[in-house]
Short mmCIF file of C-alpha atoms in Angstrom, two decimals:
data_model
loop_
_atom_site.label_atom_id
_atom_site.label_comp_id
_atom_site.label_asym_id
_atom_site.label_seq_id
_atom_site.Cartn_x
_atom_site.Cartn_y
_atom_site.Cartn_z
CA UNK A 1 -0.85 18.73 2.39
CA UNK A 2 -1.44 20.76 -0.77
CA UNK A 3 -3.45 19.75 -3.82
CA UNK A 4 -2.43 20.15 -7.47
CA UNK A 5 -4.61 23.25 -7.65
CA UNK A 6 -2.89 24.70 -4.57
CA UNK A 7 0.52 24.08 -6.09
CA UNK A 8 -0.43 25.75 -9.35
CA UNK A 9 -1.67 28.77 -7.44
CA UNK A 10 1.49 29.13 -5.34
CA UNK A 11 3.62 28.63 -8.43
CA UNK A 12 1.83 31.41 -10.31
CA UNK A 13 2.12 33.76 -7.34
CA UNK A 14 5.86 33.95 -7.98
CA UNK A 15 5.07 35.73 -11.26
CA UNK A 16 2.57 38.18 -9.80
CA UNK A 17 4.61 41.37 -9.57
CA UNK A 18 1.96 43.82 -8.35
CA UNK A 19 -0.62 43.88 -5.60
CA UNK A 20 -3.35 44.05 -8.25
CA UNK A 21 -2.17 40.91 -10.01
CA UNK A 22 -1.79 39.08 -6.71
CA UNK A 23 -5.32 40.02 -5.64
CA UNK A 24 -6.69 39.06 -9.05
CA UNK A 25 -4.88 35.73 -8.93
CA UNK A 26 -6.23 35.05 -5.45
CA UNK A 27 -9.78 35.73 -6.62
CA UNK A 28 -9.32 33.36 -9.55
CA UNK A 29 -7.87 30.74 -7.18
CA UNK A 30 -10.89 31.02 -4.85
CA UNK A 31 -13.21 30.76 -7.84
CA UNK A 32 -11.44 27.66 -9.13
CA UNK A 33 -11.54 26.07 -5.66
CA UNK A 34 -15.30 26.62 -5.61
CA UNK A 35 -15.80 25.34 -9.14
CA UNK A 36 -13.73 22.21 -8.44
CA UNK A 37 -15.29 21.15 -5.15
CA UNK A 38 -16.54 17.97 -6.84
CA UNK A 39 -13.43 17.42 -8.98
CA UNK A 40 -11.46 14.55 -7.47
CA UNK A 41 -8.19 15.51 -9.16
CA UNK A 42 -8.40 19.02 -7.72
CA UNK A 43 -9.02 17.66 -4.23
CA UNK A 44 -6.29 15.01 -4.02
CA UNK A 45 -3.54 15.72 -1.46
CA UNK A 46 -0.21 15.46 -3.28
CA UNK A 47 2.93 13.87 -1.86
CA UNK A 48 5.64 13.28 -4.45
CA UNK A 49 7.70 10.57 -2.82
CA UNK A 50 10.64 9.04 -4.65
CA UNK A 51 9.97 5.57 -6.02
CA UNK A 52 13.26 3.99 -7.01
CA UNK A 53 13.24 1.06 -9.40
CA UNK A 54 15.70 -1.80 -9.46
CA UNK A 55 15.65 -3.84 -12.65
CA UNK A 56 17.13 -7.14 -11.51
CA UNK A 57 19.57 -8.77 -13.90
CA UNK A 58 19.03 -12.50 -13.35
CA UNK A 59 22.26 -13.26 -15.19
CA UNK A 60 24.18 -11.46 -12.44
CA UNK A 61 22.02 -12.33 -9.43
CA UNK A 62 20.80 -15.72 -8.36
CA UNK A 63 17.20 -15.87 -7.13
CA UNK A 64 18.39 -17.62 -3.97
CA UNK A 65 20.44 -14.55 -3.07
CA UNK A 66 17.22 -12.63 -2.42
CA UNK A 67 15.93 -12.82 1.14
CA UNK A 68 12.15 -12.96 0.78
CA UNK A 69 10.71 -11.42 3.95
CA UNK A 70 7.00 -11.64 3.12
CA UNK A 71 5.00 -14.83 2.89
CA UNK A 72 2.46 -17.02 4.62
CA UNK A 73 2.18 -19.93 7.00
CA UNK A 74 0.06 -22.53 5.24
CA UNK A 75 -1.77 -25.13 7.34
CA UNK A 76 -2.75 -28.59 6.16
CA UNK A 77 -6.35 -27.29 6.12
CA UNK A 78 -5.34 -24.73 3.50
CA UNK A 79 -5.41 -21.64 5.70
CA UNK A 80 -2.94 -18.86 4.87
CA UNK A 81 -1.73 -17.03 7.98
CA UNK A 82 0.66 -14.17 8.57
CA UNK A 83 3.08 -14.60 11.45
CA UNK A 84 0.89 -12.33 13.57
CA UNK A 85 -2.27 -14.24 12.63
CA UNK A 86 -0.52 -17.51 13.47
CA UNK A 87 0.61 -16.33 16.91
CA UNK A 88 -2.78 -14.78 17.71
CA UNK A 89 -4.65 -17.94 16.67
CA UNK A 90 -2.46 -20.13 18.88
CA UNK A 91 -2.88 -17.75 21.82
CA UNK A 92 -6.67 -17.70 21.40
CA UNK A 93 -6.86 -21.51 21.31
CA UNK A 94 -4.67 -21.84 24.42
CA UNK A 95 -6.82 -19.29 26.26
CA UNK A 96 -9.89 -21.32 25.32
CA UNK A 97 -8.28 -24.50 26.66
CA UNK A 98 -7.52 -22.74 29.94
CA UNK A 99 -11.11 -21.53 30.14
CA UNK A 100 -12.65 -24.95 29.40
CA UNK A 101 -10.59 -26.89 31.93
CA UNK A 102 -8.97 -30.31 31.70
CA UNK A 103 -12.18 -32.33 31.62
CA UNK A 104 -13.63 -30.78 28.50
CA UNK A 105 -14.05 -33.06 25.47
CA UNK A 106 -13.03 -30.18 23.18
CA UNK A 107 -9.47 -30.03 24.49
CA UNK A 108 -8.08 -32.75 22.23
CA UNK A 109 -9.57 -31.04 19.20
CA UNK A 110 -8.18 -27.66 20.25
CA UNK A 111 -4.74 -29.13 20.93
CA UNK A 112 -4.83 -30.73 17.49
CA UNK A 113 -5.61 -27.36 15.93
CA UNK A 114 -2.71 -25.78 17.82
CA UNK A 115 -0.35 -28.48 16.59
CA UNK A 116 -1.54 -27.99 13.00
CA UNK A 117 -0.94 -24.23 13.18
CA UNK A 118 2.44 -24.63 14.89
CA UNK A 119 3.51 -27.04 12.14
CA UNK A 120 2.25 -24.84 9.31
CA UNK A 121 4.79 -24.54 6.52
CA UNK A 122 6.28 -21.16 5.66
CA UNK A 123 5.80 -20.23 2.01
CA UNK A 124 7.64 -17.06 0.95
CA UNK A 125 6.07 -14.85 -1.69
CA UNK A 126 7.35 -15.36 -5.21
CA UNK A 127 9.00 -12.58 -7.21
CA UNK A 128 7.17 -12.69 -10.54
CA UNK A 129 8.81 -9.67 -12.15
CA UNK A 130 12.41 -8.57 -12.55
CA UNK A 131 11.46 -5.08 -11.34
CA UNK A 132 11.23 -4.12 -7.65
CA UNK A 133 10.62 -0.79 -5.93
CA UNK A 134 11.86 1.25 -2.96
CA UNK A 135 10.08 4.35 -1.61
CA UNK A 136 12.01 7.42 -0.43
CA UNK A 137 15.07 5.20 -0.02
CA UNK A 138 13.53 3.81 3.18
CA UNK A 139 12.90 0.30 4.38
CA UNK A 140 9.48 -1.03 3.33
CA UNK A 141 6.62 -1.24 5.81
CA UNK A 142 5.96 -4.98 5.85
CA UNK A 143 2.49 -4.72 7.41
CA UNK A 144 1.25 -2.17 4.86
CA UNK A 145 2.81 -4.07 1.96
CA UNK A 146 1.29 -7.41 2.91
CA UNK A 147 -2.12 -5.86 3.62
CA UNK A 148 -2.17 -4.72 -0.02
CA UNK A 149 -0.81 -7.99 -1.39
CA UNK A 150 2.70 -6.77 -2.12
CA UNK A 151 5.84 -8.71 -1.29
CA UNK A 152 8.97 -7.53 0.49
CA UNK A 153 12.49 -8.77 -0.14
CA UNK A 154 15.93 -7.89 1.15
CA UNK A 155 19.14 -7.80 -0.83
CA UNK A 156 22.44 -6.60 0.62
CA UNK A 157 20.70 -5.05 3.63
CA UNK A 158 18.23 -3.07 1.51
CA UNK A 159 14.50 -3.76 1.46
CA UNK A 160 12.46 -3.67 -1.74
CA UNK A 161 8.78 -4.07 -2.58
CA UNK A 162 7.65 -6.39 -5.35
CA UNK A 163 4.45 -7.50 -7.06
CA UNK A 164 3.23 -10.98 -6.16
CA UNK A 165 1.19 -11.54 -9.29
CA UNK A 166 1.24 -11.00 -13.03
CA UNK A 167 -0.97 -10.98 -16.10
CA UNK A 168 -2.63 -7.61 -15.48
CA UNK A 169 -1.83 -4.03 -14.50
CA UNK A 170 -1.12 -4.17 -10.75
CA UNK A 171 0.21 -0.62 -10.45
CA UNK A 172 -2.75 0.39 -8.23
CA UNK A 173 -1.13 -1.69 -5.48
CA UNK A 174 2.05 0.39 -5.73
CA UNK A 175 0.00 3.58 -5.62
CA UNK A 176 -1.97 2.30 -2.61
CA UNK A 177 1.25 1.58 -0.71
CA UNK A 178 2.45 5.14 -1.23
CA UNK A 179 -0.90 6.56 -0.13
CA UNK A 180 -1.14 4.43 3.02
CA UNK A 181 2.48 5.06 3.93
CA UNK A 182 2.78 8.78 3.17
CA UNK A 183 -0.85 9.93 3.47
CA UNK A 184 -0.91 11.47 0.00
CA UNK A 185 -0.81 10.51 -3.67
CA UNK A 186 2.01 11.23 -6.11
CA UNK A 187 1.16 13.25 -9.21
CA UNK A 188 2.07 10.21 -11.30
CA UNK A 189 -0.48 8.09 -9.44
CA UNK A 190 -3.35 10.58 -9.78
CA UNK A 191 -4.10 8.76 -13.05
CA UNK A 192 -5.83 6.09 -10.98
CA UNK A 193 -8.49 8.64 -9.99
CA UNK A 194 -9.11 10.42 -13.30
CA UNK A 195 -12.51 8.88 -14.02
CA UNK A 196 -14.98 6.24 -12.85
CA UNK A 197 -13.36 3.48 -14.89
CA UNK A 198 -9.90 4.11 -13.43
CA UNK A 199 -11.31 4.32 -9.90
CA UNK A 200 -13.30 1.11 -10.36
CA UNK A 201 -10.19 -0.66 -11.64
CA UNK A 202 -8.14 0.65 -8.71
CA UNK A 203 -10.75 -0.73 -6.30
CA UNK A 204 -10.85 -4.06 -8.13
CA UNK A 205 -7.07 -4.49 -7.82
CA UNK A 206 -6.53 -3.37 -4.22
CA UNK A 207 -9.79 -4.72 -2.76
CA UNK A 208 -12.58 -2.97 -0.89
CA UNK A 209 -10.85 -2.77 2.52
CA UNK A 210 -7.72 -1.06 1.18
CA UNK A 211 -9.80 1.07 -1.19
CA UNK A 212 -11.85 2.42 1.72
CA UNK A 213 -8.67 3.24 3.65
CA UNK A 214 -7.28 5.09 0.62
CA UNK A 215 -10.51 7.04 0.15
CA UNK A 216 -10.49 8.08 3.82
CA UNK A 217 -6.85 9.23 3.66
CA UNK A 218 -7.45 11.24 0.48
CA UNK A 219 -10.71 12.65 1.89
CA UNK A 220 -12.71 11.95 -1.27
CA UNK A 221 -15.42 9.71 0.17
CA UNK A 222 -18.09 12.28 -0.75
CA UNK A 223 -16.97 12.16 -4.40
CA UNK A 224 -16.96 8.39 -4.89
#
């Protein structure tokens, strides 16, 4: 995947009409690559995916018409579980019961935990904004979205991503989704990596786990 510097070089090559100018341009390109080895913006792999926006008109659409796909199972103990977490937890507890045997005093407690998890209430994510997004006109990746803290809804057989919070700039989450999904960053989203403050804010919003994944994908760990 090419960087911004690569793209500028290939773009300028179209205007190099002689072998001399092409060789000169290549030397300049190599020099700039060397000079920008520690420049994050020059190193970022670029993938300009389409990010469609749907501005929902609540006067035309009722909130109940939206099928909220993302959400959590909430236990009476206050645990928030994804469907996968819920199923895995139940399976682990049942395996432990099988291992302990019928005479174990822990069985009643484990069975009670299983019942609590099985009866956990489903709480769909809430759409805080009237704006939702769709990448490359493709269905959202629910696992990636939820790992970042984004919601997923469906309306008329089309999936959309939405922010599950408000009160601050959460655009780093949208950028992180694109990076994790398409293994590159859009030119628009390079603004999140322009300086230490923007990088620190990006990390603050997406969290350390997602931030580390993003850094690995963009291959900029040595520059952070």
